[in-house]
Amino acid sequence: MALNRQDFISHNTATSRELHKKAQEVIPGGVTANIKHIDPHPIVMEKGNGSKLYDVDQNEYIDYLLSYGALIAGHGHPAVFDAAIGQMREAGTTIFGTPHRLETVMAEKLVSLYPSIEMVRFTNSGLEATMLAIRATMAYAGKSKIAKFEGHYHGGYDQVLMSVNPDHGAAGDPSSPNAVPESLGIPDYYQQNTVVLPFNDLDATEKILRQRADEVSAIIMEPVQGGFIPADQTFIEGVRALTEELGILLIFDEVKTGFRLALGGAQESYGVTPDLTALGKVLGGGFPVGAIGGKKEIMDILSPAGSRDILTAGADQRAKHNTLFHSGTYNGHPTVLASGLATIELLEKDRTMEDLFDKTNRLRNELEELYQSYNIPMQTVGRGSIFNIILAEGSIKNYRDLKKADTSLRKELDYELLNLGIYTKPLNRYSLSTAHSEEDLKRTVEAHKQAIENVMK
């Protein structure tokens, strides 16, 4: 039975509807980011606590979106709050606009945790981190193109907003995907200078890279596509070996996977080290943050030491400049780094990560057993503390495999689950936190059971 979404919204979230109408008068679409939109309107949240969210109509939800995975300690963890507030009180300001101690403390922490990281630079988002990583690799390698994988998202900017969710009719041959822009307003230049690769297909990836090795500075990849489709071990090892042979740099976008597959991210979990790593989300403890880290010989290109001011030098001087420009007033924000360090300290406690993974795996297993009992083809796909529910049989290895999933049924179930107090954006992945309790897991499985029965009436 098709779910009447309008009835759901009208019955449960009338205040959200009215606030969204008001927001539309001054904010395009009524949302500050397209990803926040839900048909027929978003649910407006008012409070968070632990594993829970509360909307403006006082509905309670067990939160599995967790700000797209950023809140690994849940909402309002006391240690994270205390770190942020304590830092501001101790410093007597919100920001210095100068170097400060926590920048070095956090950089040292990342160097100790991430196998590939020798030096660090901070940014204000994961998007900025991937953009800086690409700039650094292109400057270092001196070639004009980058390569990315079909279905991988690295931020909403022109260079990588290609073939993230391409129409299958325009996507081209699976073994040689087309570069398909994801937005209006992207210049043809980026379509022509972005090479799209097939994820988890090493033979086809190798063929493309061998043909274009002289043009490609770097590959940027999510080790786990979308946070839930893992690279095969042989694939990720093969890509690393191939890039080293061909003189192509390798960037791991670990914005989603950082601290969620292991304290040292996907690279620790896989035992494969990239040349540069982009981080975000969990790193900020709920505040905006990003970072890149990698080999000293590459990162040194960012150093301004001993160079002339790139902003005042003439064109001839800039042409000779051997430093890559990177700046940002809020980079390394002390409040953000204090919150991030407090979050990492929580994760470093004995068995915290193991318990989080155990909890995630139990929920996955119980959901799979439940759907199986109703003869609904379903599998949970993911790694670490992230997974997604895919209503399909057969292996899910890449973006094109998702076509066989029953997204219509999944969306109906997701709207029913919202009505039953389980929150994630429809069709989105599930992220767990240390705040999710055994009772939360039990309620989640029961809600899925009720949602299935409601939809099947």
Coordinates of C-alpha atoms in Angstrom, one line a residue:
M1 CA 0.0 0.0 0.0
A2 CA 1.5 3.3 -1.0
L3 CA 2.1 5.6 1.9
N4 CA 0.4 9.0 1.7
R5 CA 3.3 11.2 2.7
Q6 CA 1.1 14.3 3.0
D7 CA -1.0 12.6 5.6
F8 CA 2.1 11.6 7.5
I9 CA 3.4 15.2 7.6
S10 CA 0.0 16.8 8.3
H11 CA -0.7 14.4 11.2
N12 CA 2.7 14.5 13.0
T13 CA 4.7 17.6 11.9
A14 CA 2.3 20.5 11.4
T15 CA 4.7 23.0 13.0
S16 CA 7.5 21.8 10.7
R17 CA 5.3 22.4 7.7
E18 CA 4.5 26.0 8.8
L19 CA 8.1 26.8 9.6
H20 CA 9.2 25.5 6.3
K21 CA 6.7 27.7 4.5
K22 CA 8.1 30.7 6.4
A23 CA 11.6 29.7 5.5
Q24 CA 10.8 29.5 1.8
E25 CA 10.1 33.2 1.8
V26 CA 13.7 34.0 2.6
I27 CA 15.7 30.8 1.9
P28 CA 15.7 29.2 -1.6
G29 CA 13.6 26.0 -1.2
G30 CA 13.4 26.7 2.6
V31 CA 16.7 24.8 3.2
T32 CA 20.3 25.9 3.6
A33 CA 21.6 22.9 1.8
N34 CA 19.8 20.8 -0.9
I35 CA 20.7 17.6 1.1
K36 CA 18.4 18.8 3.9
H37 CA 15.3 18.7 1.8
I38 CA 12.7 15.9 2.3
D39 CA 9.4 15.7 0.4
P40 CA 6.9 17.2 1.0
H41 CA 8.9 19.2 3.5
P42 CA 11.8 18.7 6.0
I43 CA 11.2 17.9 9.7
V44 CA 12.5 20.9 11.7
M45 CA 14.4 19.8 14.8
E46 CA 14.6 21.7 18.1
K47 CA 16.7 19.6 20.5
G48 CA 19.1 16.7 20.6
N49 CA 20.1 14.5 23.5
G50 CA 22.3 11.3 23.3
S51 CA 20.9 9.1 20.5
K52 CA 17.7 11.2 20.3
L53 CA 16.3 14.1 18.3
Y54 CA 13.2 16.1 19.1
D55 CA 11.3 18.1 16.5
V56 CA 9.3 21.3 16.9
D57 CA 6.2 19.3 17.4
Q58 CA 7.8 17.4 20.3
N59 CA 8.1 14.1 18.4
E60 CA 11.0 12.0 19.6
Y61 CA 13.3 10.1 17.1
I62 CA 16.2 7.7 17.5
D63 CA 18.7 9.4 15.3
Y64 CA 20.6 7.3 12.8
L65 CA 21.5 10.2 10.5
L66 CA 23.7 11.8 13.2
S67 CA 24.4 14.8 11.1
Y68 CA 25.5 12.4 8.3
G69 CA 27.8 10.5 10.6
A70 CA 29.6 13.4 12.3
L71 CA 28.2 12.8 15.8
I72 CA 29.9 9.5 16.7
A73 CA 29.4 10.3 20.5
G74 CA 25.8 11.3 20.0
H75 CA 24.1 14.6 20.7
G76 CA 25.5 16.8 23.5
H77 CA 28.1 14.4 25.1
P78 CA 29.2 16.2 28.3
A79 CA 32.9 15.7 27.6
V80 CA 32.5 17.4 24.2
F81 CA 30.4 20.2 25.5
D82 CA 32.9 20.8 28.4
A83 CA 35.8 20.8 26.0
A84 CA 34.2 23.5 23.8
I85 CA 33.0 25.7 26.6
G86 CA 36.1 25.2 28.7
Q87 CA 38.3 26.2 25.7
M88 CA 36.4 29.5 25.2
R89 CA 36.4 30.3 28.8
E90 CA 40.1 29.6 29.3
A91 CA 41.1 31.4 26.1
G92 CA 38.8 34.4 26.8
T93 CA 37.8 34.5 23.1
T94 CA 36.2 32.3 20.5
I95 CA 39.2 32.6 18.1
F96 CA 42.7 34.0 18.0
G97 CA 43.4 34.4 14.3
T98 CA 46.9 33.3 15.1
P99 CA 48.7 29.9 15.6
H100 CA 47.7 28.2 18.9
R101 CA 48.7 25.1 20.9
L102 CA 45.7 22.9 19.9
E103 CA 46.7 23.0 16.3
T104 CA 49.9 21.1 17.0
V105 CA 48.2 18.8 19.5
M106 CA 45.6 17.7 17.0
A107 CA 48.1 17.4 14.2
E108 CA 50.3 15.2 16.4
K109 CA 47.2 13.1 17.3
L110 CA 46.4 12.5 13.6
V111 CA 50.0 11.7 12.8
S112 CA 49.9 9.1 15.5
L113 CA 46.6 7.5 14.4
Y114 CA 46.7 7.6 10.6
P115 CA 49.4 5.4 8.9
S116 CA 49.9 7.7 5.9
I117 CA 50.0 11.1 7.7
E118 CA 53.2 12.8 8.4
M119 CA 52.0 16.4 8.3
V120 CA 48.6 18.1 8.6
R121 CA 46.8 21.2 7.5
F122 CA 43.3 22.2 8.8
T123 CA 40.3 23.4 6.8
N124 CA 36.7 24.2 7.7
S125 CA 34.9 21.3 6.0
G126 CA 35.5 18.0 4.3
L127 CA 34.7 19.7 1.0
E128 CA 37.6 22.2 1.6
A129 CA 39.9 19.3 2.6
T130 CA 39.3 17.3 -0.6
M131 CA 39.7 20.5 -2.7
L132 CA 43.0 21.3 -1.0
A133 CA 44.2 17.7 -1.4
I134 CA 43.5 17.9 -5.2
R135 CA 45.2 21.2 -5.5
A136 CA 48.3 19.9 -3.7
T137 CA 48.5 16.8 -5.8
M138 CA 48.1 18.7 -9.0
A139 CA 50.8 21.2 -8.0
Y140 CA 53.1 18.4 -6.9
A141 CA 52.6 16.2 -10.0
G142 CA 52.2 19.0 -12.5
K143 CA 49.6 17.2 -14.6
S144 CA 46.3 18.7 -15.7
K145 CA 43.7 16.1 -14.9
I146 CA 42.3 14.2 -11.9
A147 CA 40.5 10.9 -11.7
K148 CA 37.6 9.9 -9.5
F149 CA 35.3 7.0 -9.3
E150 CA 31.7 6.8 -10.5
G151 CA 29.3 7.1 -7.5
H152 CA 31.8 8.8 -5.2
Y153 CA 31.0 12.1 -3.6
H154 CA 33.8 14.5 -2.6
G155 CA 32.0 17.8 -2.1
G156 CA 29.8 20.2 -4.0
Y157 CA 32.4 21.9 -6.2
D158 CA 32.9 21.8 -10.0
Q159 CA 36.0 19.7 -10.2
V160 CA 34.5 16.6 -8.5
L161 CA 30.7 17.1 -8.9
M162 CA 30.8 14.6 -11.8
S163 CA 29.1 11.2 -12.0
V164 CA 28.0 11.0 -8.4
N165 CA 24.4 9.9 -9.2
P166 CA 24.4 9.9 -13.0
D167 CA 21.4 8.9 -15.1
H168 CA 22.2 5.4 -16.3
G169 CA 21.3 6.4 -19.8
A170 CA 24.0 9.0 -19.8
A171 CA 26.6 7.2 -17.7
G172 CA 28.1 5.3 -20.6
D173 CA 29.8 1.9 -20.7
P174 CA 30.3 0.4 -17.2
S175 CA 33.9 -0.3 -17.9
S176 CA 34.6 3.3 -19.2
P177 CA 32.1 5.7 -17.6
N178 CA 31.3 9.1 -18.9
A179 CA 31.9 12.2 -16.9
V180 CA 28.4 13.5 -16.2
P181 CA 27.9 16.8 -14.4
E182 CA 25.7 16.7 -11.4
S183 CA 24.6 20.3 -11.5
L184 CA 23.8 23.2 -13.7
G185 CA 26.5 25.8 -13.9
I186 CA 29.6 23.5 -14.2
P187 CA 31.9 24.7 -17.0
D188 CA 32.8 22.2 -19.7
Y189 CA 36.5 22.5 -18.6
Y190 CA 35.8 20.2 -15.6
Q191 CA 34.0 17.6 -17.6
Q192 CA 36.9 17.5 -20.0
N193 CA 39.5 17.3 -17.2
T194 CA 37.9 14.8 -14.8
V195 CA 38.5 11.1 -15.6
V196 CA 35.8 8.8 -14.3
L197 CA 36.7 5.3 -13.2
P198 CA 34.6 2.2 -12.5
F199 CA 34.7 1.3 -8.7
N200 CA 35.6 -2.2 -7.7
D201 CA 36.6 -3.1 -11.3
L202 CA 40.4 -3.3 -11.3
D203 CA 40.9 -4.5 -14.8
A204 CA 38.8 -1.6 -16.3
T205 CA 40.4 0.9 -14.0
E206 CA 43.9 -0.2 -15.0
K207 CA 43.1 0.0 -18.7
I208 CA 41.9 3.6 -18.3
L209 CA 44.8 4.7 -16.2
R210 CA 47.5 3.2 -18.4
Q211 CA 46.0 5.0 -21.3
R212 CA 45.9 8.4 -19.5
A213 CA 48.7 8.2 -17.0
D214 CA 50.6 11.1 -18.6
E215 CA 47.5 13.4 -17.9
V216 CA 46.3 12.3 -14.5
S217 CA 47.9 13.9 -11.4
A218 CA 45.9 12.0 -8.8
I219 CA 43.0 9.6 -8.1
I220 CA 40.7 10.7 -5.3
M221 CA 38.5 7.9 -3.9
E222 CA 36.2 7.0 -1.1
P223 CA 37.6 3.7 0.3
V224 CA 33.9 3.0 1.1
Q225 CA 31.7 4.5 -1.5
G226 CA 29.0 6.7 0.0
G227 CA 30.1 5.5 3.4
F228 CA 28.6 2.0 2.9
I229 CA 29.9 0.2 -0.2
P230 CA 33.4 -1.1 0.7
A231 CA 36.2 -1.4 -1.8
D232 CA 37.2 -5.0 -2.3
Q233 CA 40.5 -5.7 -0.6
T234 CA 42.1 -6.8 -3.8
F235 CA 40.8 -3.7 -5.6
I236 CA 42.1 -1.1 -3.1
E237 CA 45.5 -2.9 -3.0
G238 CA 45.5 -3.0 -6.8
V239 CA 44.8 0.7 -7.1
R240 CA 47.6 1.5 -4.7
A241 CA 50.1 -0.6 -6.6
L242 CA 49.0 0.7 -9.9
T243 CA 49.2 4.4 -8.9
E244 CA 52.7 3.8 -7.5
E245 CA 53.8 2.2 -10.8
L246 CA 52.3 4.9 -13.0
G247 CA 53.4 7.9 -10.9
I248 CA 49.9 8.9 -10.0
L249 CA 49.2 10.2 -6.5
L250 CA 46.4 8.6 -4.5
I251 CA 44.0 10.6 -2.2
F252 CA 41.7 8.8 0.3
D253 CA 38.6 10.8 1.0
E254 CA 38.0 9.7 4.6
V255 CA 35.5 12.4 5.5
K256 CA 32.9 9.7 6.0
T257 CA 35.1 6.8 7.1
G258 CA 37.6 8.6 9.4
F259 CA 37.2 7.2 12.9
R260 CA 34.2 5.1 11.8
L261 CA 36.0 2.0 10.4
A262 CA 38.9 2.3 12.9
L263 CA 40.6 5.1 14.8
G264 CA 43.0 5.3 11.9
G265 CA 40.2 5.2 9.3
A266 CA 39.8 3.0 6.3
Q267 CA 43.5 3.0 5.6
E268 CA 44.1 1.3 9.0
S269 CA 41.3 -1.2 8.3
Y270 CA 42.5 -2.1 4.8
G271 CA 46.2 -1.8 5.5
V272 CA 46.7 0.4 2.5
T273 CA 48.2 3.9 2.8
P274 CA 47.5 6.7 0.3
D275 CA 49.7 9.7 -0.4
L276 CA 47.1 12.2 1.0
T277 CA 44.1 11.8 3.2
A278 CA 41.1 14.2 3.6
L279 CA 39.2 14.1 6.9
G280 CA 36.1 15.9 8.3
K281 CA 32.9 15.0 10.2
V282 CA 33.8 13.1 13.3
L283 CA 37.1 15.1 13.6
G284 CA 35.2 18.2 14.7
G285 CA 32.9 16.6 17.4
G286 CA 29.9 18.2 15.7
F287 CA 31.6 21.5 14.6
P288 CA 32.6 22.3 11.0
V289 CA 36.0 20.9 10.3
G290 CA 38.3 19.4 7.7
A291 CA 42.0 18.4 7.4
I292 CA 44.4 17.0 5.0
G293 CA 47.4 15.0 5.9
G294 CA 50.0 13.0 4.1
K295 CA 53.6 12.6 3.1
K296 CA 56.0 15.4 4.2
E297 CA 57.4 15.8 0.7
I298 CA 53.9 16.6 -0.7
M299 CA 52.7 18.6 2.3
D300 CA 55.8 20.8 2.2
I301 CA 54.5 22.5 -0.9
L302 CA 52.0 24.2 1.4
S303 CA 54.6 25.9 3.5
P304 CA 55.0 29.6 3.1
A305 CA 58.4 29.6 4.9
G306 CA 61.0 31.7 3.1
S307 CA 58.7 32.6 0.2
R308 CA 57.6 36.0 -1.0
D309 CA 54.0 37.1 -0.3
I310 CA 52.0 35.4 -3.1
L311 CA 49.2 38.0 -2.8
T312 CA 51.5 41.0 -3.5
A313 CA 54.1 39.5 -5.8
G314 CA 53.9 40.4 -9.5
A315 CA 52.8 37.9 -12.1
D316 CA 56.3 37.0 -13.0
Q317 CA 57.1 36.3 -9.4
R318 CA 53.9 34.1 -9.0
A319 CA 55.0 32.1 -12.1
K320 CA 58.2 31.3 -10.2
H321 CA 56.5 30.6 -6.9
N322 CA 57.1 27.1 -5.6
T323 CA 54.5 27.3 -2.8
L324 CA 50.9 26.3 -3.0
F325 CA 48.5 28.9 -1.6
H326 CA 46.1 27.8 1.1
S327 CA 44.5 30.0 3.7
G328 CA 41.3 30.5 5.8
T329 CA 40.5 32.7 8.8
Y330 CA 38.8 29.8 10.7
N331 CA 41.3 27.0 9.8
G332 CA 42.3 25.2 13.0
H333 CA 39.5 26.9 15.1
P334 CA 40.4 26.3 18.7
T335 CA 36.9 25.5 19.9
V336 CA 36.5 23.0 17.1
L337 CA 39.8 21.3 17.7
A338 CA 39.1 21.1 21.5
S339 CA 35.8 19.4 20.7
G340 CA 37.4 17.1 18.2
L341 CA 40.2 16.1 20.6
A342 CA 37.6 15.3 23.3
T343 CA 35.7 13.1 20.9
I344 CA 38.9 11.2 19.9
E345 CA 39.8 10.7 23.6
L346 CA 36.3 9.1 24.1
L347 CA 36.9 6.8 21.2
E348 CA 40.4 5.8 22.5
K349 CA 39.0 4.4 25.7
D350 CA 39.2 0.6 26.1
R351 CA 36.7 -1.3 24.0
T352 CA 34.8 1.9 22.9
M353 CA 35.3 1.2 19.2
E354 CA 34.8 -2.6 19.6
D355 CA 31.6 -2.1 21.4
L356 CA 30.3 0.4 18.8
F357 CA 31.1 -2.1 16.0
D358 CA 29.5 -5.0 17.9
K359 CA 26.3 -2.9 18.4
T360 CA 26.2 -2.0 14.7
N361 CA 26.7 -5.7 13.6
R362 CA 23.9 -6.9 16.0
L363 CA 21.5 -4.3 14.6
R364 CA 22.4 -5.3 11.0
N365 CA 22.0 -9.0 11.8
E366 CA 18.6 -8.6 13.5
L367 CA 17.3 -6.4 10.7
E368 CA 18.4 -8.9 8.0
E369 CA 16.7 -11.7 9.9
L370 CA 13.5 -9.6 10.3
Y371 CA 13.2 -8.8 6.6
Q372 CA 14.0 -12.4 5.7
S373 CA 11.1 -13.6 7.9
Y374 CA 8.8 -11.4 5.7
N375 CA 10.4 -12.8 2.5
I376 CA 11.6 -9.3 1.5
P377 CA 15.0 -9.4 -0.3
M378 CA 17.2 -7.2 1.9
Q379 CA 20.8 -6.9 2.8
T380 CA 22.7 -4.4 5.0
V381 CA 25.8 -3.1 3.3
G382 CA 28.6 -1.4 5.1
R383 CA 31.7 -1.6 7.3
G384 CA 32.5 -0.4 10.8
S385 CA 29.8 1.7 12.4
I386 CA 28.0 2.7 9.1
F387 CA 25.7 0.6 6.9
N388 CA 22.8 1.0 4.5
I389 CA 19.7 -1.1 3.9
I390 CA 19.5 -2.3 0.3
L391 CA 16.4 -4.1 -0.8
A392 CA 18.0 -6.3 -3.4
E393 CA 19.6 -9.7 -3.8
G394 CA 23.1 -10.2 -5.2
S395 CA 26.3 -8.4 -4.4
I396 CA 26.5 -4.6 -4.2
K397 CA 29.9 -3.5 -5.5
N398 CA 29.3 0.0 -7.0
Y399 CA 26.9 2.7 -8.0
R400 CA 25.4 0.7 -10.9
D401 CA 24.6 -2.3 -8.7
L402 CA 22.3 0.0 -6.7
K403 CA 19.9 0.1 -9.7
K404 CA 18.6 -3.3 -8.8
A405 CA 17.5 -2.1 -5.3
D406 CA 13.8 -1.5 -4.7
T407 CA 14.0 2.1 -3.7
S408 CA 10.3 2.7 -3.9
L409 CA 9.6 0.2 -1.1
R410 CA 12.6 1.4 0.9
K411 CA 11.2 5.0 0.7
E412 CA 7.8 3.9 1.9
L413 CA 9.4 2.1 4.8
D414 CA 11.5 5.1 5.7
Y415 CA 8.5 7.3 5.9
E416 CA 6.7 4.8 8.1
L417 CA 9.8 4.6 10.2
L418 CA 9.8 8.4 10.6
N419 CA 6.3 8.1 11.8
L420 CA 7.4 5.5 14.3
G421 CA 10.3 7.6 15.7
I422 CA 13.3 6.3 13.7
Y423 CA 15.2 9.1 12.0
T424 CA 17.3 9.1 8.9
K425 CA 16.7 10.9 5.7
P426 CA 14.8 8.5 3.4
L427 CA 17.2 6.2 1.4
N428 CA 20.1 7.4 3.5
R429 CA 22.7 5.2 5.4
Y430 CA 22.5 4.4 9.1
S431 CA 25.3 5.7 11.4
L432 CA 25.6 4.5 15.0
S433 CA 27.0 6.3 17.9
T434 CA 28.4 5.4 21.3
A435 CA 25.1 6.9 22.7
H436 CA 22.8 4.3 21.1
S437 CA 21.6 1.9 23.8
E438 CA 20.4 -1.7 23.7
E439 CA 16.9 -0.3 24.2
D440 CA 17.3 1.9 21.1
L441 CA 18.3 -1.2 19.0
K442 CA 15.3 -3.1 20.3
R443 CA 12.9 -0.2 19.5
T444 CA 14.5 0.1 16.1
V445 CA 13.9 -3.5 15.1
E446 CA 10.4 -3.3 16.5
A447 CA 9.7 -0.2 14.4
H448 CA 11.0 -1.9 11.3
K449 CA 8.6 -4.8 12.0
Q450 CA 5.7 -2.4 12.4
A451 CA 6.7 -0.4 9.3
I452 CA 6.8 -3.6 7.2
E453 CA 3.4 -4.6 8.4
N454 CA 1.9 -1.2 7.7
V455 CA 3.3 -1.1 4.2
M456 CA 2.2 -4.6 3.4
K457 CA -1.5 -4.1 4.5

